[in-house]
Amino acid sequence: MIDYTLYLVTDSTMLPEGTTLLSQVEAALKNGVTIVQLREKDTDTKTLIHKALELKQLCDRYEVPLIIDDRVDVAMAIDASGVHVGQSDMPIPMVRKLVGPEKIVGWSVGKVEEVDMIAQWGPEMVNYIGVGTVFDTQTKKDIKKIPFGPEGVSKILTRLEEKKCHWCRTVAIGGLHPDNIARTIYQAQSQTGSRSVDGICVVSEIMASKDAAEATKNLRNILKQERFNFLNTTSIESEEDHIKKEIQWTKKVKNISPLIHHITNRVHQNFGANVALAIGCSPIMSEVASEFADLSAIPNAVLLLNTGSVADIDTLTHAVKTYNAQKRPIVFDPVGFSASATRLNTNLKLLSAGQYSCIKGNAGEIMGIAGVGGKMKGVDSSGSYNLETLIEATQIVAFKYRTIAVCSGKVDIVVDGTASLVSPLSKGLSVTPKKLPYTLIETTDIPLFDKITASGCSLGTVIAGYVSAAPENKLYDAVTAAVRLYKEAGTKANTTANGSGSFQVHLIDNLYKAVFDE
Ligand code: TPS
């Protein structure tokens, strides 16, 4: 049995001054690397053999397998534990034929069709795959693949399950560093519920580190966690404090008066600010990247990221990374998810850039993120999706991004995709999207919602306020309560308003009354 938990791939071109290939690998072996690959591009064969022999001696001392990248001949010549090949290297069946049945054979995989090949070849061919690239990397110069994020890893894991490739182990690779590894493991789960990655694979994080021992220890600590705390835990409540009812959430939001940092479209800015004030929160609108760190450090700050904003992708990504690093919640509203190529690109990049507490969209947006629009049949006669289809799509979104997903519409759907917040290596989540719990919030028709602008965006504002008051394990309750509050205020406003203009005023009045007139 090979332990793939922490896989180190070497690269001598990035060694910091005062270190050597051997000193870096030894520091890593001492501190918990479980498998090593010698990957030295542009090295002549004699030097490569020399390095391989030295490294083999070292790995043998720590009883850790040594794999050789690409060069099957070198792997055989030094009797390494195995060989790793990429898509443009020697074909797998030939590699296996040469090295024999006992050696470990690894393959770089980035497409689901490549998994189909593994299934066709059967258990004797590929022992493990390097799945990537997950994020941008400077290490691989000839990279042709676009980073596919944790979601891409999930797709490969799902296909491995579907094709019953139980023998094939997996490591994620590409741009993996301490700020994204925990999240990658948390999100990269097969939809069949029984696989997660078996480990993570790094090059620069260890090889380019001035302190490879410390870098490795740090990685081991991250990998040890059975769960991933993406929010700070200061607000975790005791059992007695158990908050369920909406009225209690409302009080709590008012008491902590969170700062809701809006990055949102211009039409929503004024309305959103007034909604935030009505529910007892402080709004701020800022797209100034240099102040994100300060804003996110304000106690109880929360980010509402609405991609109808005009901010550029770097500013948006910076906001996501800043709030994630500060362990403060983010509510993501991917406006017009795929309405244009630009929007689709921005939204997809943001979805793989961070961990969201809640993703909220309308039917079209949720169907788009779920990636099932074309495949699903459930469109009713009026051209809109039927409820069953929408529930399924919302469950997929919640599962894919391990978040609370909200599909807003006549009936609002809230799905809890946190699956009790576990983050296992290898085992999978033991649930499938279809098994995720959901709540339906039904109200009588509120036609005036469609007659004012940014009403959906302002639901995002209310959700952000509530999420700010919730510890990780109560996000589902908080989001459900927020949606209820907004819908009830809308229902009342719809009966008392004279038209669309006064509807907006009555809506804000009813939110205000629910919070301040108790
Ligand atoms: C197990 N590969 C894909 S991305 C990358 C490499 C070397 C660079 C990551 O560097 N899977 C395995 N071994 C391989 N050699 C590959 C894939 C190919 P960094 O961690 O610095 O971003």
Coordinates of C-alpha atoms and ligand atoms in Angstrom, one line a residue:
M1 CA 0.0 0.0 0.0
I2 CA 1.5 3.3 -1.1
D3 CA 0.7 6.4 1.0
Y4 CA 0.0 9.3 -1.4
T5 CA -0.9 11.9 1.3
L6 CA 1.9 14.3 0.6
Y7 CA 3.7 13.8 -2.7
L8 CA 6.8 15.9 -3.5
V9 CA 8.0 16.5 -7.1
T10 CA 11.5 17.9 -7.4
D11 CA 12.8 20.7 -9.5
S12 CA 16.5 21.8 -9.1
T13 CA 16.0 25.0 -11.1
M14 CA 14.1 26.7 -8.1
L15 CA 16.4 25.7 -5.2
P16 CA 17.0 28.7 -2.9
E17 CA 20.7 29.7 -2.2
G18 CA 22.4 27.5 0.3
T19 CA 20.2 24.4 -0.4
T20 CA 20.7 21.4 -2.7
L21 CA 18.3 18.9 -4.2
L22 CA 19.3 16.4 -1.6
S23 CA 19.1 18.8 1.4
Q24 CA 15.6 20.0 0.4
V25 CA 14.3 16.4 -0.2
E26 CA 15.8 15.2 3.1
A27 CA 14.2 18.1 5.0
A28 CA 10.9 17.1 3.4
L29 CA 11.3 13.4 4.1
K30 CA 12.1 14.1 7.8
N31 CA 8.9 16.1 8.1
G32 CA 6.4 13.9 6.5
V33 CA 6.5 13.7 2.7
T34 CA 5.2 10.2 1.8
I35 CA 6.3 9.8 -1.8
V36 CA 9.0 11.6 -4.0
Q37 CA 9.3 12.0 -7.7
L38 CA 12.5 13.0 -9.4
R39 CA 11.6 15.5 -12.1
E40 CA 14.6 17.2 -13.7
K41 CA 13.9 18.6 -17.1
D42 CA 16.8 19.5 -19.4
T43 CA 19.3 17.3 -17.6
D44 CA 21.7 15.0 -19.4
T45 CA 21.3 11.3 -18.8
K46 CA 24.5 10.8 -16.9
T47 CA 23.7 13.6 -14.4
L48 CA 20.1 12.4 -14.1
I49 CA 21.2 8.9 -13.3
H50 CA 23.6 10.3 -10.7
K51 CA 20.9 12.3 -9.0
A52 CA 18.5 9.4 -9.2
L53 CA 20.9 7.1 -7.4
E54 CA 21.6 9.6 -4.7
L55 CA 17.9 10.3 -4.2
K56 CA 17.1 6.6 -4.2
Q57 CA 19.6 6.0 -1.3
L58 CA 18.0 8.8 0.6
C59 CA 14.4 7.7 0.0
D60 CA 15.3 4.1 0.9
R61 CA 16.5 5.4 4.3
Y62 CA 13.1 6.9 5.0
E63 CA 11.3 4.0 3.4
V64 CA 9.6 6.3 1.0
P65 CA 9.0 5.3 -2.7
L66 CA 11.0 7.2 -5.4
I67 CA 9.3 7.7 -8.7
I68 CA 11.1 8.9 -11.9
D69 CA 9.4 11.4 -14.2
D70 CA 9.1 10.5 -17.8
R71 CA 12.4 8.5 -18.2
V72 CA 11.3 4.8 -18.1
D73 CA 14.9 3.8 -18.8
V74 CA 16.3 5.7 -15.9
A75 CA 13.6 4.3 -13.6
M76 CA 14.5 0.8 -14.6
A77 CA 18.2 1.4 -14.5
I78 CA 18.2 2.5 -10.9
D79 CA 15.4 0.2 -9.8
A80 CA 13.1 3.0 -8.7
S81 CA 9.7 2.3 -7.2
G82 CA 8.0 3.5 -10.3
V83 CA 7.6 6.0 -13.1
H84 CA 5.4 9.0 -13.8
V85 CA 4.4 9.9 -17.4
G86 CA 2.4 12.8 -18.9
Q87 CA 0.0 12.9 -21.8
S88 CA 2.8 13.5 -24.4
D89 CA 5.2 10.9 -23.0
M90 CA 5.4 7.2 -23.7
P91 CA 1.9 5.5 -23.9
I92 CA 0.9 3.8 -20.7
P93 CA 0.6 0.2 -22.1
M94 CA 4.2 0.4 -23.3
V95 CA 5.4 1.8 -20.0
R96 CA 3.8 -1.0 -18.2
K97 CA 5.2 -3.6 -20.6
L98 CA 8.7 -2.2 -20.0
V99 CA 8.6 -1.8 -16.2
G100 CA 6.7 -5.0 -15.4
P101 CA 3.7 -5.6 -13.1
E102 CA 5.3 -4.7 -9.8
K103 CA 6.3 -1.0 -10.4
I104 CA 4.1 2.0 -9.7
V105 CA 2.9 3.7 -12.9
G106 CA 1.5 7.2 -12.6
W107 CA -0.1 9.4 -15.3
S108 CA -1.0 13.1 -15.5
V109 CA -4.7 13.5 -16.1
G110 CA -6.8 16.6 -16.9
K111 CA -9.7 15.3 -18.9
V112 CA -12.5 12.9 -18.1
E113 CA -11.9 11.0 -21.4
E114 CA -8.5 10.1 -20.0
V115 CA -10.2 8.3 -17.2
D116 CA -12.2 6.3 -19.7
M117 CA -8.8 5.1 -21.0
I118 CA -7.8 4.0 -17.5
A119 CA -11.0 2.1 -17.3
Q120 CA -10.5 0.4 -20.6
W121 CA -7.0 -0.7 -19.7
G122 CA -8.1 -2.2 -16.4
P123 CA -6.4 -2.5 -13.0
E124 CA -3.0 -3.6 -14.3
M125 CA -2.0 -0.4 -16.0
V126 CA -2.2 2.9 -14.0
N127 CA -1.7 2.9 -10.2
Y128 CA -2.4 6.6 -9.6
I129 CA -3.0 9.8 -11.5
G130 CA -1.8 13.4 -10.9
V131 CA -5.0 15.4 -11.4
G132 CA -4.4 18.9 -12.6
T133 CA -3.6 21.6 -13.2
V134 CA -5.8 22.8 -10.3
F135 CA -4.6 26.4 -10.1
D136 CA -2.2 28.7 -12.0
T137 CA 1.4 27.5 -11.7
Q138 CA 4.8 28.9 -12.6
T139 CA 6.5 25.6 -12.4
K140 CA 5.4 23.9 -15.6
K141 CA 6.5 26.0 -18.5
D142 CA 4.9 24.1 -21.3
I143 CA 1.5 24.0 -19.7
K144 CA -1.3 23.7 -22.2
K145 CA -4.1 23.1 -19.7
I146 CA -6.3 25.9 -18.3
P147 CA -6.5 25.5 -14.5
F148 CA -9.8 23.8 -13.7
G149 CA -10.1 24.4 -9.9
P150 CA -11.4 22.0 -7.3
E151 CA -14.5 21.5 -9.5
G152 CA -12.3 20.0 -12.2
V153 CA -10.8 17.6 -9.7
S154 CA -14.3 16.6 -8.7
K155 CA -15.2 15.8 -12.3
I156 CA -12.3 13.4 -12.6
L157 CA -13.1 11.8 -9.3
T158 CA -16.7 11.3 -10.3
R159 CA -15.7 9.7 -13.6
L160 CA -13.3 7.3 -11.8
E161 CA -16.2 6.2 -9.6
E162 CA -18.6 5.9 -12.6
K163 CA -16.1 3.8 -14.4
K164 CA -15.4 1.7 -11.3
C165 CA -11.6 2.4 -11.3
H166 CA -11.3 1.6 -7.7
W167 CA -7.6 0.7 -8.0
C168 CA -6.6 4.1 -9.3
R169 CA -5.4 6.5 -6.6
T170 CA -5.4 10.3 -7.1
V171 CA -3.3 13.3 -6.1
A172 CA -4.2 16.9 -6.9
I173 CA -1.4 19.0 -8.5
G174 CA -0.8 22.5 -9.8
G175 CA -0.5 25.8 -7.8
L176 CA -1.2 24.1 -4.5
H177 CA -0.1 26.2 -1.5
P178 CA -1.3 26.5 2.1
D179 CA -3.9 29.1 1.2
N180 CA -5.8 26.8 -1.1
I181 CA -5.1 23.2 -0.1
A182 CA -7.6 22.8 2.7
R183 CA -10.3 24.3 0.4
T184 CA -9.3 22.1 -2.5
I185 CA -9.7 19.0 -0.4
Y186 CA -13.0 20.3 1.1
Q187 CA -14.5 20.9 -2.4
A188 CA -12.9 18.2 -4.5
Q189 CA -15.3 15.3 -3.9
S190 CA -16.9 12.8 -6.2
Q191 CA -20.6 13.3 -6.8
T192 CA -21.1 9.6 -6.1
G193 CA -20.1 10.3 -2.5
S194 CA -17.3 7.8 -2.2
R195 CA -14.0 9.4 -3.3
S196 CA -11.9 12.4 -2.4
V197 CA -8.3 12.9 -3.5
D198 CA -5.8 10.5 -1.8
G199 CA -3.3 13.3 -1.4
I200 CA -1.8 16.5 -2.7
C201 CA 1.3 17.0 -4.8
V202 CA 3.6 20.0 -4.7
V203 CA 6.7 21.2 -6.4
S204 CA 7.5 24.9 -5.6
E205 CA 5.8 24.9 -2.1
I206 CA 8.7 22.7 -0.8
M207 CA 11.4 22.9 -3.5
A208 CA 11.5 26.7 -3.6
S209 CA 11.1 27.2 0.1
K210 CA 13.9 28.7 2.2
D211 CA 12.8 26.4 5.0
A212 CA 11.7 23.1 3.4
A213 CA 11.3 21.5 6.8
E214 CA 8.9 24.1 8.0
A215 CA 7.0 24.2 4.7
T216 CA 6.5 20.4 4.9
K217 CA 5.4 20.5 8.5
N218 CA 2.9 23.2 7.6
L219 CA 1.5 21.1 4.8
R220 CA 1.2 18.0 7.1
N221 CA -0.7 20.1 9.6
I222 CA -3.2 21.2 7.0
L223 CA -3.6 17.6 5.7
K224 CA -4.2 16.3 9.3
Q225 CA -7.4 18.3 9.6
E226 CA -10.6 16.2 9.2
R227 CA -12.5 19.4 8.7
F228 CA -11.8 22.8 7.2
N229 CA -12.7 25.9 9.2
F230 CA -13.3 28.5 6.5
L231 CA -14.8 31.0 9.0
N232 CA -13.3 32.2 12.2
T233 CA -14.8 30.4 15.2
T234 CA -15.2 33.3 17.6
S235 CA -18.9 33.3 17.1
I236 CA -19.5 29.5 17.6
E237 CA -22.3 29.2 20.1
S238 CA -22.9 26.9 23.0
E239 CA -25.7 24.5 22.8
E240 CA -27.9 26.6 25.1
D241 CA -27.5 29.5 22.8
H242 CA -29.0 27.4 20.0
I243 CA -30.5 29.8 17.6
K244 CA -33.2 28.6 15.3
K245 CA -36.1 30.9 15.0
E246 CA -36.0 33.9 12.6
I247 CA -36.8 36.4 15.3
Q248 CA -33.7 35.4 17.2
W249 CA -31.5 35.7 14.1
T250 CA -33.0 39.1 13.5
K251 CA -32.0 40.2 17.0
K252 CA -28.6 38.8 16.6
V253 CA -27.9 40.6 13.4
K254 CA -29.1 43.9 14.9
N255 CA -26.9 43.4 17.9
I256 CA -23.7 42.8 16.1
S257 CA -24.6 45.3 13.3
P258 CA -22.3 43.8 10.8
L259 CA -20.5 45.7 8.1
I260 CA -21.8 44.5 4.7
H261 CA -19.1 45.2 2.2
H262 CA -20.9 45.4 -1.1
I263 CA -19.1 44.9 -4.4
T264 CA -22.2 45.2 -6.5
N265 CA -23.7 46.7 -9.6
R266 CA -24.6 50.4 -9.7
V267 CA -28.3 49.9 -9.9
H268 CA -28.2 48.0 -6.6
Q269 CA -25.9 50.2 -4.6
N270 CA -28.4 52.7 -3.2
F271 CA -31.2 50.1 -2.7
G272 CA -28.8 47.6 -1.1
A273 CA -27.4 50.2 1.3
N274 CA -31.0 51.1 2.4
V275 CA -31.9 47.4 2.9
A276 CA -28.7 46.9 4.9
L277 CA -29.6 49.8 7.2
A278 CA -33.2 48.6 7.5
I279 CA -32.1 45.3 9.0
G280 CA -29.6 46.9 11.4
C281 CA -26.4 46.5 9.4
S282 CA -23.8 49.0 8.2
P283 CA -23.4 49.1 4.4
I284 CA -20.2 50.1 2.6
M285 CA -19.7 50.0 -1.2
S286 CA -16.0 49.6 -2.2
E287 CA -14.1 48.4 -5.2
V288 CA -10.8 49.8 -3.9
A289 CA -8.6 46.7 -3.6
S290 CA -6.1 48.4 -1.3
E291 CA -8.7 48.8 1.5
F292 CA -10.1 45.2 1.3
A293 CA -7.7 44.0 4.0
D294 CA -8.8 46.8 6.4
L295 CA -12.5 46.3 5.7
S296 CA -12.3 42.5 6.1
A297 CA -10.6 42.9 9.5
I298 CA -13.5 44.9 11.0
P299 CA -15.3 42.6 13.4
N300 CA -18.2 40.8 11.8
A301 CA -17.5 42.1 8.3
V302 CA -19.1 40.2 5.5
L303 CA -18.6 40.5 1.7
L304 CA -21.4 40.5 -0.8
L305 CA -19.9 39.8 -4.2
N306 CA -22.3 40.6 -6.9
T307 CA -20.7 40.2 -10.3
G308 CA -22.9 42.7 -12.0
S309 CA -20.3 45.1 -10.7
V310 CA -17.9 46.8 -13.0
A311 CA -14.8 45.8 -11.0
D312 CA -12.1 43.9 -12.9
I313 CA -11.4 40.2 -12.3
D314 CA -8.2 40.9 -10.4
T315 CA -10.0 43.2 -7.9
L316 CA -12.8 40.6 -7.5
T317 CA -10.3 37.7 -6.9
H318 CA -8.4 39.8 -4.5
A319 CA -11.6 40.5 -2.5
V320 CA -12.3 36.8 -2.3
K321 CA -8.8 35.8 -1.2
T322 CA -8.8 38.6 1.4
Y323 CA -12.0 37.6 3.0
N324 CA -11.1 33.9 2.9
A325 CA -7.7 34.7 4.5
Q326 CA -9.5 36.7 7.2
K327 CA -12.0 33.8 7.6
R328 CA -14.9 36.1 7.1
P329 CA -18.0 35.0 5.1
I330 CA -18.7 35.8 1.4
V331 CA -22.1 35.7 -0.3
F332 CA -21.7 35.2 -4.0
D333 CA -24.3 36.4 -6.5
P334 CA -23.2 35.5 -10.0
V335 CA -25.4 37.9 -11.9
G336 CA -26.3 36.8 -15.4
F337 CA -24.0 33.8 -14.9
S338 CA -23.4 33.0 -18.6
A339 CA -25.2 35.9 -20.3
S340 CA -22.0 36.9 -22.1
A341 CA -18.6 35.2 -22.5
T342 CA -17.0 37.8 -20.3
R343 CA -19.5 37.2 -17.5
L344 CA -19.2 33.4 -17.7
N345 CA -15.4 33.7 -17.6
T346 CA -15.4 36.0 -14.6
N347 CA -18.0 33.9 -12.7
L348 CA -16.1 30.7 -13.4
K349 CA -12.8 32.1 -12.3
L350 CA -14.4 33.4 -9.1
L351 CA -16.1 30.1 -8.3
S352 CA -12.7 28.4 -8.3
A353 CA -10.9 31.3 -6.5
G354 CA -12.3 30.7 -3.0
Q355 CA -14.7 29.3 -0.5
Y356 CA -18.2 30.9 -0.3
S357 CA -20.6 30.7 2.6
C358 CA -23.5 31.1 0.3
I359 CA -24.1 31.2 -3.5
K360 CA -27.4 32.8 -4.5
G361 CA -28.9 33.0 -8.0
N362 CA -32.1 32.9 -9.9
A363 CA -33.2 29.8 -11.8
G364 CA -31.1 30.6 -14.9
E365 CA -28.0 31.3 -12.9
I366 CA -28.4 28.2 -10.7
M367 CA -28.9 26.0 -13.8
G368 CA -25.9 27.5 -15.4
I369 CA -23.6 27.0 -12.3
A370 CA -24.9 23.4 -11.9
G371 CA -23.8 22.9 -15.5
V372 CA -27.0 21.0 -16.3
G373 CA -29.0 23.5 -18.3
G374 CA -28.7 21.5 -21.6
K375 CA -29.1 18.1 -20.0
M376 CA -32.1 18.5 -17.8
K377 CA -35.5 18.0 -19.2
G378 CA -37.7 19.8 -16.7
V379 CA -38.9 22.9 -18.4
D380 CA -42.7 23.5 -18.0
S381 CA -45.1 24.9 -20.7
S382 CA -44.4 28.5 -19.7
G383 CA -40.8 28.1 -20.6
S384 CA -39.5 28.1 -17.0
Y385 CA -38.0 25.2 -15.1
N386 CA -40.1 23.0 -12.9
L387 CA -39.5 22.8 -9.2
E388 CA -38.0 19.3 -9.2
T389 CA -35.4 20.3 -11.7
L390 CA -34.5 23.4 -9.8
I391 CA -34.2 21.6 -6.5
E392 CA -31.8 19.1 -8.2
A393 CA -29.7 21.9 -9.8
T394 CA -29.5 23.8 -6.5
Q395 CA -28.4 20.6 -4.8
I396 CA -25.6 20.2 -7.4
V397 CA -24.4 23.8 -6.9
A398 CA -24.4 23.3 -3.1
F399 CA -22.5 20.1 -3.5
K400 CA -20.0 21.3 -6.0
Y401 CA -18.9 24.3 -4.0
R402 CA -19.6 22.9 -0.5
T403 CA -21.8 25.9 0.2
I404 CA -25.4 27.0 1.1
A405 CA -27.0 27.4 -2.3
V406 CA -30.1 29.5 -2.8
C407 CA -32.3 29.5 -5.9
S408 CA -34.6 32.5 -5.7
G409 CA -37.9 32.5 -7.5
K410 CA -41.6 32.0 -6.8
V411 CA -40.6 29.2 -4.5
D412 CA -37.2 29.8 -2.9
I413 CA -34.9 26.8 -2.6
V414 CA -32.2 26.7 0.1
V415 CA -29.8 23.7 0.1
D416 CA -27.2 22.8 2.7
G417 CA -24.1 21.6 0.9
T418 CA -21.8 21.7 3.8
A419 CA -22.4 17.9 4.5
S420 CA -21.6 18.5 8.2
L421 CA -18.4 20.2 7.2
V422 CA -16.2 17.2 7.0
S423 CA -13.1 17.2 4.7
P424 CA -11.8 13.7 4.4
L425 CA -8.9 12.5 2.2
S426 CA -9.7 9.4 0.1
K427 CA -13.1 8.4 1.6
G428 CA -15.5 10.8 0.0
L429 CA -18.5 12.5 1.7
S430 CA -20.8 9.5 1.8
V431 CA -23.6 11.7 0.5
T432 CA -24.6 12.6 -3.0
P433 CA -26.1 15.9 -4.2
K434 CA -29.6 14.4 -4.2
K435 CA -29.4 13.5 -0.5
L436 CA -28.5 17.1 0.6
P437 CA -31.1 18.7 2.9
Y438 CA -33.2 21.5 1.4
T439 CA -35.9 23.9 2.5
L440 CA -38.6 25.4 0.3
I441 CA -39.9 28.8 1.1
E442 CA -43.2 29.3 -0.5
T443 CA -45.2 32.6 -0.5
T444 CA -48.2 33.8 -2.3
D445 CA -47.3 35.5 -5.6
I446 CA -45.4 38.8 -5.2
P447 CA -45.7 40.3 -8.7
L448 CA -44.3 43.6 -7.6
F449 CA -40.9 42.1 -7.0
D450 CA -40.5 41.8 -10.7
K451 CA -41.4 45.4 -11.2
I452 CA -38.6 47.0 -9.2
T453 CA -34.9 46.8 -10.0
A454 CA -32.3 44.9 -7.9
S455 CA -34.8 43.1 -5.7
G456 CA -32.9 39.9 -6.2
C457 CA -29.6 41.7 -5.4
S458 CA -31.1 43.0 -2.2
L459 CA -31.9 39.5 -1.1
G460 CA -28.2 39.0 -1.3
T461 CA -27.8 42.0 1.1
V462 CA -30.1 40.4 3.7
I463 CA -28.4 37.0 3.4
A464 CA -25.0 38.6 3.9
G465 CA -26.2 40.3 7.1
Y466 CA -27.5 37.0 8.5
V467 CA -24.5 35.0 7.4
S468 CA -22.3 37.4 9.2
A469 CA -24.0 36.5 12.5
A470 CA -23.7 32.7 12.0
P471 CA -20.9 30.3 12.8
E472 CA -20.1 27.7 10.1
N473 CA -22.4 25.1 11.4
K474 CA -25.4 27.4 11.4
L475 CA -25.1 28.9 8.0
Y476 CA -28.1 26.9 6.7
D477 CA -30.3 28.2 9.4
A478 CA -29.1 31.8 9.0
V479 CA -29.6 31.8 5.2
T480 CA -33.1 30.2 5.5
A481 CA -34.1 32.8 8.1
A482 CA -32.8 35.6 5.8
V483 CA -34.8 34.4 2.8
R484 CA -37.9 34.1 5.0
L485 CA -37.6 37.6 6.3
Y486 CA -37.2 39.1 2.9
K487 CA -40.1 37.1 1.4
E488 CA -42.4 38.0 4.3
A489 CA -41.5 41.7 4.0
G490 CA -42.2 41.4 0.2
T491 CA -45.6 39.7 0.8
K492 CA -46.7 42.4 3.1
A493 CA -45.5 45.2 0.9
N494 CA -47.2 43.7 -2.1
T495 CA -50.6 44.0 -0.4
T496 CA -50.2 47.5 0.9
A497 CA -48.3 49.2 -1.9
N498 CA -50.1 51.3 -4.5
G499 CA -47.7 50.4 -7.3
S500 CA -44.1 49.5 -8.0
G501 CA -42.7 52.8 -6.6
S502 CA -44.3 52.5 -3.2
F503 CA -43.6 48.8 -3.2
Q504 CA -39.9 49.5 -2.7
V505 CA -40.6 51.9 0.1
H506 CA -43.0 49.4 1.8
L507 CA -40.5 46.6 1.4
I508 CA -37.9 48.6 3.2
D509 CA -40.5 49.6 5.9
N510 CA -41.4 46.0 6.5
L511 CA -37.8 44.9 6.8
Y512 CA -37.3 47.7 9.2
K513 CA -40.4 46.9 11.3
A514 CA -39.5 43.2 11.5
V515 CA -36.1 44.1 13.0
F516 CA -36.8 47.3 15.0
D517 CA -40.4 47.0 16.1
E518 CA -40.3 43.9 18.3
Ligands
TPS1 C1 2.1 13.3 -9.8 N1 2.6 18.4 -13.5 C2 1.4 19.0 -13.5 S1 1.4 20.5 -12.8 C3 3.0 20.4 -12.4 C4 3.5 19.2 -12.8 C5 4.9 18.9 -12.6 C6 3.7 21.6 -11.7 C7 3.2 21.9 -10.3 O1 4.1 22.7 -9.7 N2 1.3 14.8 -11.5 C8 2.3 14.2 -11.0 N3 3.6 14.4 -11.4 C9 3.8 15.3 -12.4 N4 5.0 15.5 -12.8 C10 2.7 16.0 -13.0 C11 1.4 15.7 -12.5 C12 2.9 17.1 -14.0 P1 3.7 23.6 -8.4 O2 3.3 22.7 -7.2 O3 4.9 24.4 -8.1 O4 2.6 24.5 -8.8

